[in-house]
Phi, psi and omega in degrees: 000319179300318180296322179296317180297315179299317180297316180294325176296320178297319178295320180297316179295324185293336183264003174284120184293140175260156182233075177286176176304135186291130172273134180303326186270352181299325187263008185242142170264112186261143170237117178288128182261313186274157178195150170260119187275142181255338183179184179221160179218159183210135180237026181078356177233316183232152174253133174244142170233138191216160181189209184279167184074011181069025185266129173233131171254139185230136175227131176249015177231037174076017178098007178289312176230158184224151169240155182247134175247123179256114175264194176311123186283002172271356181283135164246095187286109185281320188200144174229136176233174180228151165235109188064230181270353182273146179247146179222137183213172176226146166266164182293335180223131162075337189238139160247155184219154178207156179224129175251015182239036177062032177083005182281319177230157188225149171247140180244143173236134187256134174233113189297129171057043178242137175255129177251146183240347179176176179209148173208161179246136176223123187056239182250022182241156177247132181243128174251144186257124176239186179289100179073016182220153166239124172262134181253131181237154170274186187286355174256013179060037168267128182290126184245339185200159176226126176250147177242153175216146184265135178211143175263005185261153172269003176264105192263349184285164178204181184221159175270128176230104185063241178256020185240140168267119184250135184218167177278118186267345182146196183300117175070017183224141168251139174248160177209154175236126173284115186287345178280320182238003176063023176277142181257157177210166182227139177244119177269115183287332179296327182292344178262007176076017181284333185192166169233145190049056194293144172285181180281130173295134181222172177050053180288140168211164187214169172269007178068001182247292186221351187240132171249136179249152183196163169254160177244098179056231181268006177299144186268005180264152170260133183242166175218153168233128182255114181291330180289318182269352184051052188218145178232146181197168173283136178269304176187176177251104182295148174289332180216138178247317180292140182046044182220075186290157178249163169215137181237138174211134185058233177256010184259144176235126179248154178215147174230139178201167180228156176231129180265132174265101189301318184294339182246356180051056179209150180257149161251129181255130182244133174225136180195188184234151181269129170270106186291330180292316181270352183055045182230156177260123180252125183284133177254325183290137174295155191293322187283150171258149181272359176218169178284093188255130176207147176076028180281131175230104184278145178238339185204143176232134185212121171276124179258351171204184183302320185248350185255125179229150178238122173248131182232167180189197181293160175061045174057039183276124172227126183226128186228150172233147179240004181230036176080009175109004179285308178246143181232146178241129174281122180263331180193145172194115180237081183246021181217118172258106183217199189305122194250135178233111183253123185255320177198191185291345181254321190254129173214154181226152175228134170245114188249164173306159186064026174054045175265120177257112178251147182216151169228140176238011182231034176076025178088004180295309178234151181227141180224142171275172179293164184280327188258155182228149175219144176300341178302326183302323184262333187275326178277119187297330181285347170268321184282326183242000174055054182274289175254086189211168174214132180237134186198144168248121178291320177207188185291347181255324189249123178210166182209163176229108176262129176222120181306129187254007180298127181065020178263158183300327182240134182275060178231129184232006186216120177241129189214164180221146173251353188235039174072017179096006176295318173222159177231157177239155181235146175197167172254122175258101188298330182282345187263111181218154176217124190228040173217140180265355184285334178219162178267159169297150178249153170235128179230149173237139181203130183051043179062018174253142179249129185232131172261130181247116176244168186224153178234142175231027173276113183071244177280150177275140174204157179258145175239124178255126182228117184268133181265146171263185183292342180266013180060036173248153178282117182260343178201142179228138173211167190232159170223113190269159176054034183218143171232131175256142178244354174194141174227129184233144177253114177242100180057046178064018163251126183270136175238142180223148172246128183200191180226160165272118187291345179265000176297139175280341179269119188274350182252023182253122180243166183226148170258127179243159170216157180220135179247006183234046177057047173070013179290315178229150183236134180250130179279122181275302179195167180258158182220131176255129178254182181300139183290138179266163179286166194290331185278002170263110188299321177218154179291341195289338179295342187251012175296128185274296180197161179223131178224157179232137173223115182061235181268007185249139170248122178261125189236110179264137187220134171267132181235162177233127176215169184259123176234121182053045177065019175240141176280124187238132173275141177213177183239145171226141172239120180250155174233134177249123175264107188287336177283313180279348185054049180242163185210129178206157177274132181242351178212136185220118179234118183275033171201163181291123184237214178289138179268127180282127181258312187207147174235135180208164179261134178214117175054050176068016173240151170264121186253134180249122178261120183247161171231118181271146179061033179300320182296327178279004181059034174236073187294114176244114186284156174208155178231138170230171181211162177229131173258143179053059186296136174223127185289354175272325178204139177201161180240121178275127181242158181258141167278156172259150180222150180231254182300313179267131178281183178295150174305136181259085183286351174298335182277332191241348184237148172268128187292345180249012173246156171298159181304122181259351178248015183235120175251067182048219180281350186293311184194137171211160185240145176203162175247137178221161180275127178262106185289337179292311181262001175053054180206158172283144181224142178266134178232150162257143184225145170227160173296132191291141171245136181251158169075186183251000183270351182083003181275142177285143170272133179297126186295335180290343185237025179290124177279159175291334173230138178223127180250135174279170178295137180292146180227135356279168180217111004287164185245158178240290185260337181203165171212144181231155178206163176257144176247124169253134187218157175301131185294342179281350180264144180265106185294338179295341180266005181289155175243138181236136178205168183229135177239149169270180186287353175269003180084011180269135177284124184245350178204145180245194186297331182291351177270359185245150171239127181247126176240111180287127182268317176202195188289347183233001182214157180207164174251130180247127180240125174259120177271113187274119182224133170059040178238138177287164176300146180160189181254131182231157180241118176270127183242132175244125178241134179215109184064233178269001183260147172210147177221158182218154173223154180263135179235130176262123180252130178243000000 
C-alpha cells in the first residue's frame, strides 16, 4: 500500500503543469519550406526528391506538379531507393524510413546513436551502409542480418556493382563484398599503374553493372575499374569536380555543373557526356537557360529513363530534361531569402537584389525565378544593392522594383511584372526620381491605390507623391514642400506619417500627420520632441531606425547621438505614439547602441518586437521579445526562449519602413530562421498550433511540454497507440516509456514501445501488449523534468 501511495503521489505531481519561459515556437505549427536536396528516386510511377529538414517532394505526373511531404525535421535524408513500388531510405543519423504507399506516407524506424552513409537494394533486400557494416533488411524494414567489412578509410560510403558492394578500403585500395556468397576481395590500384603512394579512393559511383568510378584524393582525374575486364584506367579530367555530380549507365558517363559569371550575376549550366577514347567532355545542353538562373549548386544527377533525367541540389534545386539533356527545365530553386510578399496559403512572391523575382503558386513547394534576364540587373547599383530603391507587389500578379538610375550605367529605373514574376519588363519612368540618401523611397497602398513617395533635397526639401495605374504608369503626381517623411503607415485606410518641417530650427522636433484622402492632403496632429542630437549631426532624421504600427499604437525606434563625459555616444530610444489619444512617450531608453528594432506585430494576443543585435557592426543577430496586455503607460518586456531554431530573422524578409508583407496576422506568416542542426538558414510557414484530432484549440496559457492523446483502441488487446505532442526544444528521442499496474509495479519498459516521429513537435507511440492479464494499466511518458500518463484498459 505504501508503494501504491508513493506511486500515486508521483503521478499527481507529474500532471501539474509547469510554466517555463515561453518558446516562440511552442504555439506555432511550422511547415519547413526550404531544403537542400541530396538526390532523387523513381519507381516507374512517381518521382521523389529529398533532402535535409525531412523534406520530400513527390510528383506523379513526370515533374509537372509537385507535392511536399514533411517528415521529422531532424532528418537529413541521404538516399532513397525502390523495390517495385515501395521506397526505402536512410537519414544520416538514427533513422531508416520506408513507404508502401508510393511515397505518399512514410514509416520511420529509430536506431539510437547510429550513423548511416547510404542505402541500396539488391534483389528483394535492402542494404544500409554504416561504419564498417552493412545492415540487411527485408521489405518491411525488419533487420535480418549484419555484414562487416574492414577499411582503413574514413570514407564509409560505397556502391552496388553487379552483385558486389564496393567500398573504399584505404590508401590505393578498393574493397568489395560479394552479396551472393559474402566473400570479400581487394583491388590494389597501384598494381594497375594508376598511382604510386596512392591516396584514398573517394566519391564512388557506378553503372550498377560492371564499372565503379572514383576519384583519388585531391587528384583531378576521374578513374574507373571494370570488374568484367579486370582493368583500371583514367576516364578523363573534369573541368569541375565540386558541385558537379556524375551519372553512369552502360559505358557512358554524364556530368552536370554550373559556372557563375560574377560581373553579370548569372549562371551557365553545362551538361554533357564523356568520350572515353578521347578523354574529353562533350557538351549536350544548349547554351541558353530558360530562366534567370544564378547560384546553382548541384548535388545529384539521375536518369530515370532513357531521355529523362533529374538533377537536384542545394536551395531546393530541381532541374529536369526530357530529351536526353539537350533542353532543360528548371522546376524549383529557392536560393534567395529577401523581401517577402505572402498573399495566401498558396501564393507568395520574393523580390531580391539583382532584380530577381521569385514566385510560388503551390504553397512554397516549388519556387521559380522570372524567365528573362538583362545586364541592367547587375550593372545598376540600385538594383544589385538596393540602395535608393523600392520593391513592392500590389497584388499576387503585379509587382515592381524601382531603382534610381541617376549616374548609373543603364538609364533604366523600373522593372515590373504583370504575371506574378513569371516574366518582367523594363522601362525608364522619367518622372520617377529619388535624390536623397537620408531616407528610402516609400510605397503605400490605400483604397486599392498604389503610391510611390520619393523625396528631394536639392535646395528646399519636398515630397513627391506619384500614383500608379494598373498599367504601371504614373497617373497623377503631387507635392508636399518643406517636409521630409521617415515613415508612412496605413491604418484602416487612414495614412499616418512621421516627419519634420525642414525649415525648423529645432532639429529634434518631429510631427505626426494623417491623411484620409489617399495622401492628397496631410493634417498635422501634434509635434514630438526626442532626445537632442549633437551639433555635427545636421538633422535627427538620418538616424530614424524603424516605424511599425499595431492597432492604435505606432512604435517608433530611434538611434540618437549625445555627449557623455565629452564623448559622442550612440544610444537607442523606443517611443510609442497613441493615435487615438494623440499622445507620445518614451518607453525604452538605452544609453549605448543596443538592439535595433526592426518590426513590431501582433501574434496570438501578444505584441511581438523583432530586434537585430549588433546591427551597426553589420553582424545582424535576430532576437524576439513580447509584451502581454500592452499599456503605453506601463508594460513589461519579456523574452522568448529558443533552442535549435533561432529567432526569426526578419531582416531577410521584411522592409523596416513597410508594413509586414510576410505576415497575415495569426492566419499564416513566413519567416527565415537559423537552423543550428544543419547550420543553415531555413524558410518556414507558420500558423497558430492546433492540438488533437477534435479540432479544438489548446489554451496557450496551459500548454504542457508533453501532451498525450487518448489511447486507441480502448479497451486494447494486442496493442494500443497514442500521439505525443511535445515542446520543440525537447528531444523526444531521450524520452522514457513504461507501464505500471494499479499496485505500482512496473510491468513493461521502453523495449515494449515503438516511437515514430511525425514532425518536429509530434510523434506516434505504440505499446505492444504482451503477457499481461486483463486489467487497468497506466502508461507513463517521461521527458526531461516532464512526465505525463494515460490509463489503458487491457482485455
